[in-house]
Amino acid sequence: MPPSLLNRRAAAAALVALPVFWTGARAQPAQPRRATPSQTEGPFYPVSLPKDADADLLRSGTLEYRGGQPSWVEGSVTDLQGKPLAGAQVEIWQCDETGHYHHPGDRGGKADPAFQGFGRVTVGADGSYRFRTIRPVAYSGRTPHIHVKVKLGSRELLTTQLYVAGDPGNERDGIWRRLDEQARAAVTVPFIAGTGGLHATFPIVVAA
Ligand code: FE
């Protein structure tokens, strides 16, 4: 092959290759994370937040809650690029062991005053959060779940629900079933026996 033709071929190959290279350079990172799917807030977000609204739901003021299965729920809040979302607030709320919320709309009964029922933490530079609560329990028509909300300043970035992997109620739950397989996997995590109770790790990914 004459050298001129070789050069032309090389130039043509480079032209074809260039746009591919550019696309690759623009798309960073190679595999952006999928945002944690949102779920309905439900009717029981607190009307007014409890005085004690820290990360320990098993202690409300001076009262200690002894019901349910103590559990650690932890993870980190990151954006779609995997960067920790420092300053984000994670809120959780759930019913007590008997299936009742601290909410006037829960007409079936009253939640135990020792169960805080709601907690909020602001994540630090590493994006991590940690709550002490109980393994969620089922109540009328719902599989066990913990409600989760993520805020950044005045913006609500996510409202969702966290489920217990392997719970037989999941398959019968209308709200859980609405999710596709990948979304179910993102919000359904194992509660594993460990130090100080069960441990559940729930990574939260939000578009910030
Ligand atoms: Fe609920």
Coordinates of C-alpha atoms and ligand atoms in Angstrom, one line a residue:
M1 CA 0.0 0.0 0.0
P2 CA 1.4 3.4 -0.9
P3 CA 2.2 5.6 2.1
S4 CA -0.3 8.3 1.1
L5 CA -3.1 5.8 1.1
L6 CA -2.0 4.5 4.6
N7 CA -2.1 8.1 5.9
R8 CA -5.5 8.7 4.5
R9 CA -6.8 5.5 6.1
A10 CA -5.3 6.5 9.4
A11 CA -6.9 10.0 9.2
A12 CA -10.3 8.4 8.4
A13 CA -10.0 6.1 11.3
A14 CA -9.1 9.0 13.6
L15 CA -12.1 10.9 12.4
V16 CA -14.4 8.0 13.2
A17 CA -12.7 7.5 16.5
L18 CA -12.8 11.1 17.7
P19 CA -16.5 11.5 18.4
V20 CA -16.4 8.2 20.4
F21 CA -13.6 9.6 22.4
W22 CA -15.4 12.9 23.0
T23 CA -18.6 11.2 24.2
G24 CA -16.5 9.1 26.6
A25 CA -14.8 12.2 28.0
R26 CA -18.1 14.0 28.6
A27 CA -19.8 11.1 30.3
Q28 CA -18.2 11.1 33.7
P29 CA -18.3 8.9 35.6
A30 CA -18.6 5.9 33.3
Q31 CA -21.4 4.4 35.3
P32 CA -23.6 7.1 37.0
R33 CA -25.5 5.7 39.9
R34 CA -29.2 5.2 39.8
A35 CA -31.2 7.4 42.2
T36 CA -33.0 5.7 45.1
P37 CA -36.6 5.3 43.9
S38 CA -39.2 7.5 45.6
Q39 CA -42.3 6.1 47.3
T40 CA -45.5 7.7 48.7
E41 CA -45.1 9.7 51.9
G42 CA -48.1 8.0 53.4
P43 CA -50.5 9.7 55.9
F44 CA -48.4 9.5 59.0
Y45 CA -45.5 12.1 58.7
P46 CA -45.5 13.8 62.1
V47 CA -47.9 16.8 62.4
S48 CA -45.4 18.3 64.8
L49 CA -42.0 17.0 65.4
P50 CA -41.2 15.4 68.8
K51 CA -39.1 17.4 71.2
D52 CA -36.6 14.6 71.1
A53 CA -36.0 14.0 67.4
D54 CA -32.4 12.6 67.4
A55 CA -31.0 9.5 65.9
D56 CA -32.0 7.2 68.8
L57 CA -35.6 6.2 68.4
L58 CA -35.4 3.8 71.4
R59 CA -35.1 6.7 73.8
S60 CA -37.7 9.5 73.9
G61 CA -36.7 12.1 76.4
T62 CA -36.1 10.2 79.6
L63 CA -38.2 7.1 78.5
E64 CA -36.6 4.0 77.2
Y65 CA -38.4 1.8 74.7
R66 CA -38.1 -1.9 75.2
G67 CA -40.4 -3.2 72.5
G68 CA -39.6 -4.7 69.2
Q69 CA -36.2 -5.8 67.8
P70 CA -33.5 -3.2 68.3
S71 CA -31.9 -2.3 65.0
W72 CA -29.2 -0.1 63.6
V73 CA -30.2 1.5 60.3
E74 CA -27.3 3.2 58.6
G75 CA -25.7 4.2 55.3
S76 CA -24.6 7.2 53.4
V77 CA -26.2 9.8 51.3
T78 CA -24.5 10.4 47.9
D79 CA -25.3 12.2 44.7
L80 CA -25.5 10.5 41.3
Q81 CA -21.7 10.7 41.0
G82 CA -21.1 9.0 44.3
K83 CA -20.1 12.2 46.1
P84 CA -21.2 12.4 49.8
L85 CA -24.0 15.0 50.2
A86 CA -22.6 16.8 53.3
G87 CA -25.3 18.8 55.1
A88 CA -28.2 16.7 53.9
Q89 CA -30.8 15.8 56.5
V90 CA -32.1 12.2 56.7
E91 CA -35.4 11.7 58.5
I92 CA -37.1 8.4 59.4
W93 CA -40.5 7.7 60.9
Q94 CA -42.2 4.4 61.6
C95 CA -44.8 2.8 63.8
D96 CA -44.1 1.2 67.2
E97 CA -44.1 -2.6 67.8
T98 CA -47.9 -2.6 68.1
G99 CA -48.3 -0.9 64.7
H100 CA -49.1 2.6 65.8
Y101 CA -47.8 6.0 64.8
H102 CA -47.5 9.2 66.8
H103 CA -50.2 10.8 64.6
P104 CA -53.8 11.9 65.2
G105 CA -54.8 10.1 62.0
D106 CA -53.8 6.7 63.4
R107 CA -57.2 5.9 64.9
G108 CA -56.5 2.3 65.8
G109 CA -54.6 3.1 68.9
K110 CA -51.8 5.2 70.4
A111 CA -48.1 4.7 69.9
D112 CA -46.0 4.0 73.0
P113 CA -44.7 7.4 74.3
A114 CA -41.3 5.8 74.9
F115 CA -40.9 5.1 71.2
Q116 CA -39.7 8.2 69.6
G117 CA -41.2 7.2 66.2
F118 CA -39.3 9.9 64.3
G119 CA -35.6 10.8 64.0
R120 CA -33.5 13.2 62.1
V121 CA -29.8 13.5 61.4
T122 CA -27.6 15.8 59.4
V123 CA -24.9 14.0 57.6
G124 CA -21.3 15.1 57.8
A125 CA -18.5 15.3 55.2
D126 CA -18.6 11.5 54.6
G127 CA -22.3 11.5 54.0
S128 CA -23.0 8.8 56.6
Y129 CA -26.0 8.5 58.9
R130 CA -27.0 6.1 61.6
F131 CA -30.3 5.5 63.5
R132 CA -31.1 3.3 66.4
T133 CA -34.7 2.0 66.1
I134 CA -36.6 -1.3 65.8
R135 CA -37.0 -3.6 62.9
P136 CA -40.2 -2.3 61.3
V137 CA -43.4 -4.3 61.8
A138 CA -46.4 -4.9 59.7
Y139 CA -49.7 -3.0 60.3
S140 CA -53.1 -3.2 58.6
G141 CA -52.5 -3.7 54.9
R142 CA -48.7 -2.9 54.9
T143 CA -45.6 -5.0 55.0
P144 CA -42.9 -3.8 57.5
H145 CA -41.4 -0.5 56.3
I146 CA -39.6 2.6 57.6
H147 CA -40.4 5.9 56.0
V148 CA -37.4 7.9 54.9
K149 CA -37.1 11.5 53.7
V150 CA -33.9 13.4 52.6
K151 CA -33.7 17.2 52.6
L152 CA -31.0 19.6 51.7
G153 CA -31.8 23.0 53.2
S154 CA -35.4 23.7 52.3
R155 CA -35.4 21.3 49.4
E156 CA -36.9 17.8 49.7
L157 CA -34.7 15.6 47.6
L158 CA -36.4 12.2 48.3
T159 CA -39.3 10.6 50.0
T160 CA -39.2 6.8 50.1
Q161 CA -39.7 3.7 52.2
L162 CA -37.3 1.1 53.3
Y163 CA -38.2 -2.6 53.4
V164 CA -36.9 -5.8 55.1
A165 CA -35.4 -8.3 52.6
G166 CA -37.0 -11.7 52.9
D167 CA -40.2 -10.5 54.7
P168 CA -43.1 -12.6 53.4
G169 CA -45.3 -9.5 53.5
N170 CA -43.4 -7.7 50.7
E171 CA -44.9 -9.7 47.9
R172 CA -48.4 -8.9 49.1
D173 CA -47.8 -5.2 49.7
G174 CA -49.4 -3.0 47.0
I175 CA -46.9 -0.1 47.4
W176 CA -43.8 -2.4 47.3
R177 CA -45.2 -4.3 44.3
R178 CA -45.5 -1.1 42.3
L179 CA -41.6 -1.0 42.1
D180 CA -39.8 -2.8 39.3
E181 CA -37.2 -5.4 40.3
Q182 CA -34.2 -3.0 40.3
A183 CA -36.1 -0.5 42.4
R184 CA -37.2 -3.1 44.9
A185 CA -33.6 -4.2 45.3
A186 CA -32.6 -0.6 46.0
V187 CA -35.1 -0.1 48.9
T188 CA -35.2 -3.7 50.3
V189 CA -32.3 -4.5 52.6
P190 CA -31.5 -7.4 55.0
F191 CA -31.7 -6.8 58.7
I192 CA -28.8 -8.9 60.0
A193 CA -28.1 -10.0 63.6
G194 CA -24.9 -8.3 64.9
T195 CA -23.5 -6.3 67.8
G196 CA -26.3 -4.5 69.7
G197 CA -29.1 -5.8 67.6
L198 CA -30.0 -6.1 63.9
H199 CA -28.0 -4.2 61.3
A200 CA -29.4 -2.8 58.1
T201 CA -27.4 -0.8 55.6
F202 CA -29.4 1.5 53.3
P203 CA -27.3 3.5 50.8
I204 CA -29.3 6.6 49.6
V205 CA -28.5 8.1 46.2
V206 CA -30.2 11.4 45.3
A207 CA -30.0 13.8 42.4
A208 CA -28.8 16.9 44.2
Ligands
FE1 FE -46.3 3.6 57.1

